[in-house]
PDB file of C-alpha atoms and ligand atoms in Angstrom:
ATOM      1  CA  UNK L   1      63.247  97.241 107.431  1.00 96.00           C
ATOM      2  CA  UNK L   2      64.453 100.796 106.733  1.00 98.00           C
ATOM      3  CA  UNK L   3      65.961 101.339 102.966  1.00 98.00           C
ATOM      4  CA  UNK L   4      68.748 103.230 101.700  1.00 98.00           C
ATOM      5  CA  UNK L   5      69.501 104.547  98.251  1.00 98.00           C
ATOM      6  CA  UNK L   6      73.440 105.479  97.357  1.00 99.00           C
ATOM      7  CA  UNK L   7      74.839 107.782  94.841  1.00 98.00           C
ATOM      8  CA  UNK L   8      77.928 107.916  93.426  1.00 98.00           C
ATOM      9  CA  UNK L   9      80.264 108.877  90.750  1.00 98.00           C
ATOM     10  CA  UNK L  10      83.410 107.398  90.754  1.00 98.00           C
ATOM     11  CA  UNK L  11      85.213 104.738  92.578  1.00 98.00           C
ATOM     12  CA  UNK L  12      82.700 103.587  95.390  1.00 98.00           C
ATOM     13  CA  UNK L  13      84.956 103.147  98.379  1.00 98.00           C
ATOM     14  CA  UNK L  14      82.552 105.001 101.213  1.00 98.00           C
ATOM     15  CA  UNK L  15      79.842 103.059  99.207  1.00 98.00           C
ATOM     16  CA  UNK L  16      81.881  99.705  99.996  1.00 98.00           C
ATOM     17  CA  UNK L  17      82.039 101.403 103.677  1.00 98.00           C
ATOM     18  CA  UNK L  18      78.191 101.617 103.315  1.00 98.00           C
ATOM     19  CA  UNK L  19      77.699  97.725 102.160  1.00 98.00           C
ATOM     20  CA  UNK L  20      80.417  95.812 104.433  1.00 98.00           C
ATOM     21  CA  UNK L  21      79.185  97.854 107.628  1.00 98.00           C
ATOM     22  CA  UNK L  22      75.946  95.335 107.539  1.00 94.00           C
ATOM     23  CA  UNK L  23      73.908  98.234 108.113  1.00 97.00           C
ATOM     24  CA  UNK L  24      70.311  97.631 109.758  1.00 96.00           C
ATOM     25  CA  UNK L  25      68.920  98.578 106.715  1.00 98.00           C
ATOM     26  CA  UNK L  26      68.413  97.484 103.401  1.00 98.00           C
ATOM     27  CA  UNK L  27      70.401  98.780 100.374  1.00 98.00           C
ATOM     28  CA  UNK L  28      67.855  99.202  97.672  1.00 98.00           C
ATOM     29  CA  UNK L  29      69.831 100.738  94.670  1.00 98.00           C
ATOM     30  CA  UNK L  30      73.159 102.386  94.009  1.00 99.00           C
ATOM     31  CA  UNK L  31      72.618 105.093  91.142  1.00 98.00           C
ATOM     32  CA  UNK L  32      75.441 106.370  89.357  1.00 98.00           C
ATOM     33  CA  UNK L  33      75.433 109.608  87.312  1.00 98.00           C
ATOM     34  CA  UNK L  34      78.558 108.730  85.549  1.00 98.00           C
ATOM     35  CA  UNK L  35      78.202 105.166  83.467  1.00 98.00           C
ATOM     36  CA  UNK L  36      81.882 104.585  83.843  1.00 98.00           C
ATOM     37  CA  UNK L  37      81.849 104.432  87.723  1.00 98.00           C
ATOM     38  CA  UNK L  38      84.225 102.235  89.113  1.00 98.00           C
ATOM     39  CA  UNK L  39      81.819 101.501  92.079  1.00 98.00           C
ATOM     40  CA  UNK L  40      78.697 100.290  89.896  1.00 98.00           C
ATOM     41  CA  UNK L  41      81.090  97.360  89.135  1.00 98.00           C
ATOM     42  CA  UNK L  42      81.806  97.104  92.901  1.00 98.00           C
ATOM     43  CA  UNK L  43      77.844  96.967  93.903  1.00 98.00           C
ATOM     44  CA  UNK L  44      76.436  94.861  91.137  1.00 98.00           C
ATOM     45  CA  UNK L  45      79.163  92.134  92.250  1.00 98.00           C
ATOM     46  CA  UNK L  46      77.790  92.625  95.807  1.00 98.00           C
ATOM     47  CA  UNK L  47      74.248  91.702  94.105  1.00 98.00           C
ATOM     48  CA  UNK L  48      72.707  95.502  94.589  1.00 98.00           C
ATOM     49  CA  UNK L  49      70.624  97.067  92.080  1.00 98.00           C
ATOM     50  CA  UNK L  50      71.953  99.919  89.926  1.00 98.00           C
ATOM     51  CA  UNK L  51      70.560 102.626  87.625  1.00 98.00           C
ATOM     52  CA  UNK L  52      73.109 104.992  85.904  1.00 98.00           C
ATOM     53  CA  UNK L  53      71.656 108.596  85.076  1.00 98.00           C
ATOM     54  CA  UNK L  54      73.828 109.599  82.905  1.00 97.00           C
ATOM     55  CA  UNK L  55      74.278 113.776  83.418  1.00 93.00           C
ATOM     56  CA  UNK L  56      75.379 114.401  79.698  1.00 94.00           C
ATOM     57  CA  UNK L  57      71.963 113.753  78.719  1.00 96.00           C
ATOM     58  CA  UNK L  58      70.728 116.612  80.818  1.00 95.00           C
ATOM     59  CA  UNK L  59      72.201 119.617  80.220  1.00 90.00           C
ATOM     60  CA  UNK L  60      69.389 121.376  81.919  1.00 94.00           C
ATOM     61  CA  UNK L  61      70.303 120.443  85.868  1.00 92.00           C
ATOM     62  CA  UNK L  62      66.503 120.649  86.832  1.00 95.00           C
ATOM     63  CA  UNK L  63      65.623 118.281  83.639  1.00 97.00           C
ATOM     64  CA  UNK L  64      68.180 115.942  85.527  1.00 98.00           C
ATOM     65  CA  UNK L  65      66.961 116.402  89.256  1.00 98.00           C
ATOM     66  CA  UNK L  66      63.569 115.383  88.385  1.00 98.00           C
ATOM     67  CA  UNK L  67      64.353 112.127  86.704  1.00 98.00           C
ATOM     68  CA  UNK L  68      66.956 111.201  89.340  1.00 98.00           C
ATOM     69  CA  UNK L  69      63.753 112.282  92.086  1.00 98.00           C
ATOM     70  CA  UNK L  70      61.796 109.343  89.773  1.00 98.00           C
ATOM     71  CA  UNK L  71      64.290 107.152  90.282  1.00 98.00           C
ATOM     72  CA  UNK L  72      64.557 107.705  94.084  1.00 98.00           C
ATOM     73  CA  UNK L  73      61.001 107.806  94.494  1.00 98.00           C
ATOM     74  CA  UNK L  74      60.826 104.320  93.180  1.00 98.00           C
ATOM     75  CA  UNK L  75      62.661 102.848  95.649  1.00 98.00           C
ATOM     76  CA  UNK L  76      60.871 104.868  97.941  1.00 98.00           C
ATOM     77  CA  UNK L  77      64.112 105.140 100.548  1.00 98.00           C
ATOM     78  CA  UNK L  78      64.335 106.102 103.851  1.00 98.00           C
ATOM     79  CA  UNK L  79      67.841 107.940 103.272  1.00 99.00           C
ATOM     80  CA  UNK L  80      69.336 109.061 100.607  1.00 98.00           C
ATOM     81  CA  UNK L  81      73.309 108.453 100.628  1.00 99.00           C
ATOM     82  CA  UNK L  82      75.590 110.808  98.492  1.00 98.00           C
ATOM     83  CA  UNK L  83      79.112 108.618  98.598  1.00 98.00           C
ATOM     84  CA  UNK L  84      81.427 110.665  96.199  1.00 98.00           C
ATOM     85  CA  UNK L  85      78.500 112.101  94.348  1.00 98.00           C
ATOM     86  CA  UNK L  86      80.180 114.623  92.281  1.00 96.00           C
ATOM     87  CA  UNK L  87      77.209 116.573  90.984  1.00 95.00           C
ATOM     88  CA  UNK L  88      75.156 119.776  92.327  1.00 94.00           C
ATOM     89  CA  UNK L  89      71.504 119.209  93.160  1.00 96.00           C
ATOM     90  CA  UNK L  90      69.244 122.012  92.821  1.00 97.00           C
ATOM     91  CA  UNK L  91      67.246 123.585  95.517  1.00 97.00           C
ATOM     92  CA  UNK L  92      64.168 121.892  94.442  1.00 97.00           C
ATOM     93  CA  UNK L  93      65.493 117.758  94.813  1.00 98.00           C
ATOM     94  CA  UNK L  94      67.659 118.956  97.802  1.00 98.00           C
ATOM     95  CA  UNK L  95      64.045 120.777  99.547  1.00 97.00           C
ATOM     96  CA  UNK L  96      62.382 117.812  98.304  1.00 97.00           C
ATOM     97  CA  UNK L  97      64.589 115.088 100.514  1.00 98.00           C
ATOM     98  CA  UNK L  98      65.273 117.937 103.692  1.00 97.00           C
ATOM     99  CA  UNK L  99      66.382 115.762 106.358  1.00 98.00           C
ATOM    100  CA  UNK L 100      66.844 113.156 104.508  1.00 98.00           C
ATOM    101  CA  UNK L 101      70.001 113.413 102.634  1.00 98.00           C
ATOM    102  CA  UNK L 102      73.169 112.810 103.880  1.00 98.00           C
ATOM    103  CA  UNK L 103      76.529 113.489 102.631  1.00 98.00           C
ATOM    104  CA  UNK L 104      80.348 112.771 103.593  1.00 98.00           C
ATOM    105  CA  UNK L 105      83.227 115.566 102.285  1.00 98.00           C
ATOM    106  CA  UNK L 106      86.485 114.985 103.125  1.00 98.00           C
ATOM    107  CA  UNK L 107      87.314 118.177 105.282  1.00 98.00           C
ATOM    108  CA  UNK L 108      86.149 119.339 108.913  1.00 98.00           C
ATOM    109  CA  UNK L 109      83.380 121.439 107.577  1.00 98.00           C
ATOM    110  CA  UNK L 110      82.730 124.705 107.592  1.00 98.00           C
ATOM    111  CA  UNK L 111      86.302 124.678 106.400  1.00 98.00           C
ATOM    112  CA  UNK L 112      87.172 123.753 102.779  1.00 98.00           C
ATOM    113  CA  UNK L 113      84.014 122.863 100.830  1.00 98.00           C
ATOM    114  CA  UNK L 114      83.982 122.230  97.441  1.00 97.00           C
ATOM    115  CA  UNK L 115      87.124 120.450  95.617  1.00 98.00           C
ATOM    116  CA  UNK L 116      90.728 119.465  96.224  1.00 98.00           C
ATOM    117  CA  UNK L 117      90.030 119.445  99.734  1.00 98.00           C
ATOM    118  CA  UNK L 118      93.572 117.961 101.193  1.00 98.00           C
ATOM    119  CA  UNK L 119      95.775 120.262  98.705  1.00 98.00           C
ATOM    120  CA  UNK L 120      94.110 123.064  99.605  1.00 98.00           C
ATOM    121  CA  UNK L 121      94.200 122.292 103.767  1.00 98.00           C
ATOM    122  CA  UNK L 122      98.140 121.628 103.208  1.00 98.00           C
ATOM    123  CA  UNK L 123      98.324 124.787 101.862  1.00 98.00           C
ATOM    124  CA  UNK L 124      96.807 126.795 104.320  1.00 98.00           C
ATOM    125  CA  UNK L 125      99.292 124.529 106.845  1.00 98.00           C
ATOM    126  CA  UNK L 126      96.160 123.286 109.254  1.00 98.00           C
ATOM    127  CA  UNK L 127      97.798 120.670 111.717  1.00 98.00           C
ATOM    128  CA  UNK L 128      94.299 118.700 112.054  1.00 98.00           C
ATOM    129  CA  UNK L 129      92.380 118.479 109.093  1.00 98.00           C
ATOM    130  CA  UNK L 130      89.551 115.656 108.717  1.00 98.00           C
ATOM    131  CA  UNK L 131      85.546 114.924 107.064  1.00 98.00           C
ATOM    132  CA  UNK L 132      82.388 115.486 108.172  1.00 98.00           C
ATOM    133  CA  UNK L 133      78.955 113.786 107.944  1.00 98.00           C
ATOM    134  CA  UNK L 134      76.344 116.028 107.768  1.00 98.00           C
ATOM    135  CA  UNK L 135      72.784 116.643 106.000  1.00 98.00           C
ATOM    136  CA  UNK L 136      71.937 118.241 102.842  1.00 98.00           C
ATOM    137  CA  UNK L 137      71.346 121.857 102.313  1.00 97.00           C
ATOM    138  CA  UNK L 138      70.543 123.758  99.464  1.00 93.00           C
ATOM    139  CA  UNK L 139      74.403 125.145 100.181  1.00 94.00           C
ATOM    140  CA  UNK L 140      76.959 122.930  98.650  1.00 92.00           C
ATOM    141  CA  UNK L 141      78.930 120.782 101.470  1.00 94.00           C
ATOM    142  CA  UNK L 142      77.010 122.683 104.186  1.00 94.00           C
ATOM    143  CA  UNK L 143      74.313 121.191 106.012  1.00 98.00           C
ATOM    144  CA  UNK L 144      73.739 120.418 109.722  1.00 98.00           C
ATOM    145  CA  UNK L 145      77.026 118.183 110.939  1.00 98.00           C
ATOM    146  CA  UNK L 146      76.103 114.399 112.595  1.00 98.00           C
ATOM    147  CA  UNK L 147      79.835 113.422 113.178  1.00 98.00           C
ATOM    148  CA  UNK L 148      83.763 114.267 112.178  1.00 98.00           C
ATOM    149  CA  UNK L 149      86.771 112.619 112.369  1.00 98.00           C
ATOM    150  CA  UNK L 150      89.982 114.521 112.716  1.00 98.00           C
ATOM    151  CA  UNK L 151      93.492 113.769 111.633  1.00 98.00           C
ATOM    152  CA  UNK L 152      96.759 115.095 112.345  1.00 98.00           C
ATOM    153  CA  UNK L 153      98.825 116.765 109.313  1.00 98.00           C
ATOM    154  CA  UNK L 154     102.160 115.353 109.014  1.00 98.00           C
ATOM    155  CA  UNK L 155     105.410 116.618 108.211  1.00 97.00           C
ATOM    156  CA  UNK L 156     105.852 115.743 104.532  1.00 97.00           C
ATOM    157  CA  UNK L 157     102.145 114.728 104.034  1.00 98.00           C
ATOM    158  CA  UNK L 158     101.448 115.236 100.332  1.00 98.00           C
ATOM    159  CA  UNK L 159      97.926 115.553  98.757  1.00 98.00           C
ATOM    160  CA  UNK L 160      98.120 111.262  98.684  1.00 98.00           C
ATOM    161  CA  UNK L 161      99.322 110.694 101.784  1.00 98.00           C
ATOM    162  CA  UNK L 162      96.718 112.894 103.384  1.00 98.00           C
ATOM    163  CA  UNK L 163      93.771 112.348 101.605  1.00 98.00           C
ATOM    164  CA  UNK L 164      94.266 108.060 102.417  1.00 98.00           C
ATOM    165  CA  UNK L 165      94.024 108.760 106.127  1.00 98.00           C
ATOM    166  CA  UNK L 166      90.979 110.846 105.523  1.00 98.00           C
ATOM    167  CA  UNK L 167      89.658 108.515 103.551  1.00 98.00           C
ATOM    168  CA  UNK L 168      90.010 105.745 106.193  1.00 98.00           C
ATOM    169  CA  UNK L 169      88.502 107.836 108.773  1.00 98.00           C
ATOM    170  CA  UNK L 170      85.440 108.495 105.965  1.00 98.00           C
ATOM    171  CA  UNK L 171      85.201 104.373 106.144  1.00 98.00           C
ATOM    172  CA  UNK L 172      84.540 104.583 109.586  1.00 98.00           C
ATOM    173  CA  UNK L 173      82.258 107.710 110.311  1.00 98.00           C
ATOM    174  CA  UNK L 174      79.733 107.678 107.221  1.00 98.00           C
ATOM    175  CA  UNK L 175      78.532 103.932 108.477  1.00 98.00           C
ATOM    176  CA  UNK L 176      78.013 105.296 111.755  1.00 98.00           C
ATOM    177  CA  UNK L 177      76.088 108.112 110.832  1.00 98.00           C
ATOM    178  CA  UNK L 178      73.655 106.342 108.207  1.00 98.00           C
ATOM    179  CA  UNK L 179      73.628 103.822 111.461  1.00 98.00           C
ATOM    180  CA  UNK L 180      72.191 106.267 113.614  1.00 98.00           C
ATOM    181  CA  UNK L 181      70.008 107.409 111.089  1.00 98.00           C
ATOM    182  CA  UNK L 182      68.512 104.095 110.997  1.00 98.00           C
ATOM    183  CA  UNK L 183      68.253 103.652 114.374  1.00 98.00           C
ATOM    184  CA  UNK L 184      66.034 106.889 114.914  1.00 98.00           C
ATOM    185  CA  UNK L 185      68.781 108.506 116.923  1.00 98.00           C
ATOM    186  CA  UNK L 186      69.230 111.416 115.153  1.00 98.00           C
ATOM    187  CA  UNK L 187      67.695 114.899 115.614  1.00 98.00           C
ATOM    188  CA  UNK L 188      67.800 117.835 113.608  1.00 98.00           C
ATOM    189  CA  UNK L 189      67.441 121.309 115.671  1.00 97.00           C
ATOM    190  CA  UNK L 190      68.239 124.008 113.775  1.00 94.00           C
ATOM    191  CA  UNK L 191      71.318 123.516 112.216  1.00 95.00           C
ATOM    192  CA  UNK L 192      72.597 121.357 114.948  1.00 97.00           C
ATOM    193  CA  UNK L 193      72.201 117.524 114.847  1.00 98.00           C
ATOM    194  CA  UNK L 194      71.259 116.137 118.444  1.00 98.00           C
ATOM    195  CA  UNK L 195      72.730 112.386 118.640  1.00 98.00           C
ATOM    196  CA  UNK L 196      70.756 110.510 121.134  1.00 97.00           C
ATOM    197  CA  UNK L 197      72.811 108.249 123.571  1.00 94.00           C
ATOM    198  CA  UNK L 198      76.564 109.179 121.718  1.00 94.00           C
ATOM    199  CA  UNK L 199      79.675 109.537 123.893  1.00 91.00           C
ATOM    200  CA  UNK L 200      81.890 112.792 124.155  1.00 91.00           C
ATOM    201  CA  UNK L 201      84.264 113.192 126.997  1.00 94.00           C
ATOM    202  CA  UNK L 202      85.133 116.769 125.767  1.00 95.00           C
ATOM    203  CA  UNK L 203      88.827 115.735 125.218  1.00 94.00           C
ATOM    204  CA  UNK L 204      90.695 117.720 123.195  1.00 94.00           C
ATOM    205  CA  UNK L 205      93.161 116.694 120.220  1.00 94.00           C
ATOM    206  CA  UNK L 206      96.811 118.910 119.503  1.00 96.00           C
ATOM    207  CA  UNK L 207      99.024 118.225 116.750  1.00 97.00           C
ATOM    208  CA  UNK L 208     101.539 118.563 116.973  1.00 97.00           C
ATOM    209  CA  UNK L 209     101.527 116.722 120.707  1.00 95.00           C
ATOM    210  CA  UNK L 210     102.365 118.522 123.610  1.00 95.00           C
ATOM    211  CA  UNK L 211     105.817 117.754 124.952  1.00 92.00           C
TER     212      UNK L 211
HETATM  213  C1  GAR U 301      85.349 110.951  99.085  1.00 77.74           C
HETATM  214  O1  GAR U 301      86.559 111.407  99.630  1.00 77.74           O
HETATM  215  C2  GAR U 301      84.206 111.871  99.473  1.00 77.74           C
HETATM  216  O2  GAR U 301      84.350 112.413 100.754  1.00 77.74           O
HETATM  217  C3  GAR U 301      84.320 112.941  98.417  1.00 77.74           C
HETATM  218  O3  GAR U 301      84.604 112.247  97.239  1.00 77.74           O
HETATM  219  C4  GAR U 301      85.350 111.076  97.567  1.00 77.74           C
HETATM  220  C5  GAR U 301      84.671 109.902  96.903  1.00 77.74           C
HETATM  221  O4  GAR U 301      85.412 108.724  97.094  1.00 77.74           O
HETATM  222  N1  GAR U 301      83.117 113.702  98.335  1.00 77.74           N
HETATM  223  C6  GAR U 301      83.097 115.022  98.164  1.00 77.74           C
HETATM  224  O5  GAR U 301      84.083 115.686  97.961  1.00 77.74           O
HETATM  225  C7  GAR U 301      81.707 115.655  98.235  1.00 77.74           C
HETATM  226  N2  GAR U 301      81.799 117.056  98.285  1.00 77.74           N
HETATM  227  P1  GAR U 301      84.692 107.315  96.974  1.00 77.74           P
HETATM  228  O6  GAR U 301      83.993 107.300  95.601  1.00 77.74           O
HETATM  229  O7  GAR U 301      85.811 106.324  97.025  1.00 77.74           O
HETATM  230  O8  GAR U 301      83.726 107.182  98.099  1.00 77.74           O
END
């Protein structure tokens, strides 16, 4: 069976997404590089392995890269899962694991990399905002797209309200991709991922709705 590793840094919840999906693969470790991560808690009561790295004992990020690479390479994973894993990687780890590193950001990528994603789309007034699943590149939150999920903006939608039906949608997509992944249905061509056997009816989503 095909193996997974997970990294996080905080509270877990696409990791959870990752572990109740009953993914056809196996979850070998879930490595934190913050010790106070809510979601080690949440994966050592599911019975998974977990290593903690902790970052503020590398202040040199390629010192750090390599021993997280050791860790990895223990495991020796299929996929490597970034679930809220707030921390660069250099050049050299992301080269290292091309095609097979996968990240979720909450946003409909190109658009708003980086941080405070939902403030930031509510302030540029988008009416469909979203996240994206897509494969590492050296370029932070860029990387060849496997699937989105978009949401409407609503009136009054604050940072909160936004960011938990994101986050929902997140649940749902980043299982699905890693899914895929597993299932040797995923193709990387360029920067374009080819999904084998996927639907699309080419419908189109307005917010608001037409009258
Ligand atoms: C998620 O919204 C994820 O998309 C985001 O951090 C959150 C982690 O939540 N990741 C990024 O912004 C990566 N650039 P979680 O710990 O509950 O999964």
């Amino acid at each position: 069976m095909k193996s997974l590793v997970i990294l996080i840094s905080g509270r877990g919840s696409n990791m959870e997404a990752l572990i109740d999906a009953k993914l056809p693969a196996r979850i070998a470790a879930v490595i934190s590089n913050k010790p106070d991560a809510a979601g080690l808690e949440i994966a050592r009561v599911h019975g998974f392995e977990t290593k903690v790295l902790n970052q503020r004992s590398y202040p040199v990020r390629e010192a750090f890269d390599t021993a997280l690479a050791e860790i990895i390479d223990a495991y020796e994973p299929d996929l490597i899962a970034l679930a809220g894993f707030m921390r660069i990687l250099g050049d050299d780890f992301v080269n290292r694991y091309c095609g097979k590193l996968m990240n979720v950001h909450p946003s409909l990528l190109p658009a708003f990399p980086g941080l405070d994603t939902h403030a930031r789309a509510l302030k540029e007034g988008v009416k469909i905002h979203g996240c994206t699943v897509h494969f590492v590149t050296s370029q932070v939150d860029h990387g060849p797209i496997i699937i989105q999920a978009a949401v409407q903006t609503l009136p009054g939608d604050t940072e909160e309200t936004l960011a938990a039906r994101v986050l929902q949608q997140e649940h749902h997509i980043y299982p699905e991709a890693v899914r895929w992944f597993m299932e040797g249905r995923l193709k990387i061509s360029g920067n374009r991922v080819e999904v084998s056997n996927a639907v699309a009816d080419g419908s189109i989503l307005y917010s608001p709705e037409l009258s």
